[in-house]
Amino acid sequence: MRIRLRPYHPTYVIGYFGQGYYPKSYNSQGFNEVIEKIKSDPNVEVELVEEYDDICMKCERLVEDKKGSVWGKRHSCSSAKNPSVVEGVNRANKRVLRSLGLQFDSVVKLRDLVKLLSERIPILDDEMIGGPKFQKKYEKGLVTLSSFLKKYEDID
């Protein structure tokens, strides 16, 4: 199984995996579906994409738009129309990819991505990837998800 994530989303997925769910909000359906996919297939692969990902495609703010947007064809959302959000997401995506040594369209096993994140982005010093307020959830999530994945290491 493969999940598609924008580079700034994995830190959030990890943090919310640690608490077992994403709280109710405009994008909770997408986050919770990704968390459930991970629980159902620990050998899941992650494709890092520039356009709307599996979380965004379930967002309540996503609307059909013939013209599309900066992040995809046939859809738009309020964040795609906000220049400061677009700049922040683009900056965070580039920084995450550079830190991980990956690029858009890279496909990596989730266990490898978790290891890379724990080694190369141990501190969430950017609000777009969670920031200091999310640090404890991220740390708990790294431990929880790593333990969960370790149980299935030999199943490949």
mmCIF file of C-alpha atoms in Angstrom:
data_model
loop_
_atom_site.group_PDB
_atom_site.id
_atom_site.type_symbol
_atom_site.label_atom_id
_atom_site.label_comp_id
_atom_site.label_asym_id
_atom_site.label_seq_id
_atom_site.Cartn_x
_atom_site.Cartn_y
_atom_site.Cartn_z
ATOM 1 C CA MET A 1 0.000 0.000 0.000
ATOM 2 C CA ARG A 2 1.142 3.541 -0.670
ATOM 3 C CA ILE A 3 0.127 6.829 0.900
ATOM 4 C CA ARG A 4 0.823 10.168 -0.718
ATOM 5 C CA LEU A 5 1.994 12.954 1.596
ATOM 6 C CA ARG A 6 3.252 16.461 1.119
ATOM 7 C CA PRO A 7 6.673 16.762 2.807
ATOM 8 C CA TYR A 8 5.387 18.987 5.618
ATOM 9 C CA HIS A 9 2.707 16.449 6.666
ATOM 10 C CA PRO A 10 4.697 13.438 8.025
ATOM 11 C CA THR A 11 5.663 15.184 11.274
ATOM 12 C CA TYR A 12 1.972 15.745 11.963
ATOM 13 C CA VAL A 13 1.030 12.189 10.995
ATOM 14 C CA ILE A 14 3.660 10.883 13.418
ATOM 15 C CA GLY A 15 2.490 13.113 16.263
ATOM 16 C CA TYR A 16 -1.154 12.219 15.814
ATOM 17 C CA PHE A 17 -0.347 8.521 15.373
ATOM 18 C CA GLY A 18 1.160 8.729 18.869
ATOM 19 C CA GLN A 19 -2.103 9.968 20.293
ATOM 20 C CA GLY A 20 -4.110 7.500 18.204
ATOM 21 C CA TYR A 21 -6.090 9.949 16.107
ATOM 22 C CA TYR A 22 -6.312 13.458 14.693
ATOM 23 C CA PRO A 23 -8.812 15.662 16.550
ATOM 24 C CA LYS A 24 -11.988 16.835 14.802
ATOM 25 C CA SER A 25 -11.275 19.645 12.362
ATOM 26 C CA TYR A 26 -11.585 20.509 8.685
ATOM 27 C CA ASN A 27 -8.864 18.000 7.732
ATOM 28 C CA SER A 28 -9.345 15.268 10.339
ATOM 29 C CA GLN A 29 -10.843 12.772 7.875
ATOM 30 C CA GLY A 30 -7.682 12.738 5.744
ATOM 31 C CA PHE A 31 -5.312 12.492 8.703
ATOM 32 C CA ASN A 32 -7.352 9.751 10.352
ATOM 33 C CA GLU A 33 -7.563 7.742 7.121
ATOM 34 C CA VAL A 34 -3.760 7.935 6.747
ATOM 35 C CA ILE A 35 -3.318 6.822 10.373
ATOM 36 C CA GLU A 36 -5.686 3.890 9.783
ATOM 37 C CA LYS A 37 -3.808 2.890 6.609
ATOM 38 C CA ILE A 38 -0.579 2.790 8.613
ATOM 39 C CA LYS A 39 -2.231 0.656 11.305
ATOM 40 C CA SER A 40 -3.563 -1.746 8.672
ATOM 41 C CA ASP A 41 -0.293 -2.020 6.722
ATOM 42 C CA PRO A 42 2.921 -1.327 8.649
ATOM 43 C CA ASN A 43 4.905 -1.893 5.437
ATOM 44 C CA VAL A 44 3.222 1.064 3.767
ATOM 45 C CA GLU A 45 5.253 3.206 1.401
ATOM 46 C CA VAL A 46 5.122 6.994 1.405
ATOM 47 C CA GLU A 47 5.318 9.000 -1.799
ATOM 48 C CA LEU A 48 6.296 12.623 -1.183
ATOM 49 C CA VAL A 49 4.241 14.827 -3.492
ATOM 50 C CA GLU A 50 4.011 18.521 -4.271
ATOM 51 C CA GLU A 51 0.296 18.552 -5.076
ATOM 52 C CA TYR A 52 -2.712 17.776 -2.917
ATOM 53 C CA ASP A 53 -2.011 14.566 -1.002
ATOM 54 C CA ASP A 54 -4.170 11.919 0.688
ATOM 55 C CA ILE A 55 -4.849 14.299 3.583
ATOM 56 C CA CYS A 56 -5.711 17.299 1.426
ATOM 57 C CA MET A 57 -8.020 15.289 -0.832
ATOM 58 C CA LYS A 58 -10.300 14.592 2.156
ATOM 59 C CA CYS A 59 -10.209 18.152 3.516
ATOM 60 C CA GLU A 60 -13.530 19.929 4.011
ATOM 61 C CA ARG A 61 -12.012 23.088 2.499
ATOM 62 C CA LEU A 62 -11.092 21.448 -0.814
ATOM 63 C CA VAL A 63 -13.398 22.471 -3.651
ATOM 64 C CA GLU A 64 -13.621 21.542 -7.286
ATOM 65 C CA ASP A 65 -12.203 24.274 -9.491
ATOM 66 C CA LYS A 66 -11.784 23.958 -13.268
ATOM 67 C CA LYS A 67 -8.775 26.277 -13.123
ATOM 68 C CA GLY A 68 -7.110 24.274 -10.363
ATOM 69 C CA SER A 69 -4.621 25.897 -8.061
ATOM 70 C CA VAL A 70 -0.953 26.142 -7.228
ATOM 71 C CA TRP A 71 -1.202 22.654 -5.657
ATOM 72 C CA GLY A 72 -3.209 20.726 -8.184
ATOM 73 C CA LYS A 73 -5.510 20.381 -11.128
ATOM 74 C CA ARG A 74 -9.289 20.535 -10.799
ATOM 75 C CA HIS A 75 -9.216 21.587 -7.122
ATOM 76 C CA SER A 76 -8.540 24.577 -4.950
ATOM 77 C CA CYS A 77 -8.730 25.507 -1.287
ATOM 78 C CA SER A 78 -8.468 28.575 0.910
ATOM 79 C CA SER A 79 -4.806 27.883 1.693
ATOM 80 C CA ALA A 80 -3.921 27.831 -2.010
ATOM 81 C CA LYS A 81 -5.355 31.354 -2.301
ATOM 82 C CA ASN A 82 -3.342 32.749 0.626
ATOM 83 C CA PRO A 83 0.132 33.850 -0.582
ATOM 84 C CA SER A 84 1.716 33.665 2.879
ATOM 85 C CA VAL A 85 0.451 30.094 3.393
ATOM 86 C CA VAL A 86 1.661 29.083 -0.086
ATOM 87 C CA GLU A 87 5.089 30.567 0.662
ATOM 88 C CA GLY A 88 5.232 28.857 4.073
ATOM 89 C CA VAL A 89 4.233 25.456 2.716
ATOM 90 C CA ASN A 90 6.670 25.699 -0.189
ATOM 91 C CA ARG A 91 9.498 26.753 2.140
ATOM 92 C CA ALA A 92 8.715 23.961 4.623
ATOM 93 C CA ASN A 93 8.453 21.345 1.867
ATOM 94 C CA LYS A 94 11.832 22.322 0.418
ATOM 95 C CA ARG A 95 13.449 22.350 3.842
ATOM 96 C CA VAL A 96 12.072 18.928 4.791
ATOM 97 C CA LEU A 97 13.132 17.388 1.485
ATOM 98 C CA ARG A 98 16.622 18.904 1.768
ATOM 99 C CA SER A 99 16.991 17.720 5.388
ATOM 100 C CA LEU A 100 15.908 14.193 4.482
ATOM 101 C CA GLY A 101 17.966 14.032 1.283
ATOM 102 C CA LEU A 102 14.840 13.301 -0.746
ATOM 103 C CA GLN A 103 12.902 15.030 -3.510
ATOM 104 C CA PHE A 104 9.334 15.315 -4.727
ATOM 105 C CA ASP A 105 8.060 11.964 -6.025
ATOM 106 C CA SER A 106 10.489 10.026 -3.800
ATOM 107 C CA VAL A 107 8.957 6.796 -2.509
ATOM 108 C CA VAL A 108 10.213 5.499 0.814
ATOM 109 C CA LYS A 109 9.041 2.846 3.259
ATOM 110 C CA LEU A 110 7.369 4.448 6.250
ATOM 111 C CA ARG A 111 9.865 2.840 8.656
ATOM 112 C CA ASP A 112 12.743 4.457 6.727
ATOM 113 C CA LEU A 113 10.990 7.819 6.677
ATOM 114 C CA VAL A 114 10.395 7.676 10.446
ATOM 115 C CA LYS A 115 14.068 6.887 11.008
ATOM 116 C CA LEU A 116 15.168 9.746 8.740
ATOM 117 C CA LEU A 117 12.838 12.184 10.484
ATOM 118 C CA SER A 118 14.001 11.165 13.961
ATOM 119 C CA GLU A 119 17.649 11.556 12.940
ATOM 120 C CA ARG A 120 17.479 14.619 10.713
ATOM 121 C CA ILE A 121 14.490 16.585 12.028
ATOM 122 C CA PRO A 122 14.437 15.827 15.753
ATOM 123 C CA ILE A 123 13.345 19.370 16.647
ATOM 124 C CA LEU A 124 10.250 21.007 15.146
ATOM 125 C CA ASP A 125 11.526 24.565 14.922
ATOM 126 C CA ASP A 126 9.185 25.569 12.095
ATOM 127 C CA GLU A 127 5.459 26.169 12.664
ATOM 128 C CA MET A 128 4.640 24.647 9.257
ATOM 129 C CA ILE A 129 5.849 21.228 10.441
ATOM 130 C CA GLY A 130 4.360 21.494 13.912
ATOM 131 C CA GLY A 131 6.602 23.934 15.741
ATOM 132 C CA PRO A 132 7.619 23.894 19.405
ATOM 133 C CA LYS A 133 4.003 23.514 20.600
ATOM 134 C CA PHE A 134 3.780 20.170 18.765
ATOM 135 C CA GLN A 135 7.225 18.881 19.834
ATOM 136 C CA LYS A 136 6.037 16.599 22.683
ATOM 137 C CA LYS A 137 3.364 14.975 20.484
ATOM 138 C CA TYR A 138 5.975 14.447 17.763
ATOM 139 C CA GLU A 139 8.453 12.865 20.194
ATOM 140 C CA LYS A 140 5.753 10.581 21.618
ATOM 141 C CA GLY A 141 4.653 9.725 18.089
ATOM 142 C CA LEU A 142 8.199 8.835 17.029
ATOM 143 C CA VAL A 143 8.466 6.390 19.941
ATOM 144 C CA THR A 144 4.965 4.959 19.423
ATOM 145 C CA LEU A 145 5.247 4.571 15.656
ATOM 146 C CA SER A 146 8.801 3.192 15.815
ATOM 147 C CA SER A 147 7.675 0.560 18.348
ATOM 148 C CA PHE A 148 4.632 -0.295 16.228
ATOM 149 C CA LEU A 149 6.744 -0.691 13.077
ATOM 150 C CA LYS A 150 9.446 -2.685 14.879
ATOM 151 C CA LYS A 151 6.902 -5.419 15.682
ATOM 152 C CA TYR A 152 6.487 -5.961 11.932
ATOM 153 C CA GLU A 153 10.122 -5.601 10.810
ATOM 154 C CA ASP A 154 10.596 -9.232 9.888
ATOM 155 C CA ILE A 155 7.353 -9.489 7.928
ATOM 156 C CA ASP A 156 8.731 -7.853 4.758
#
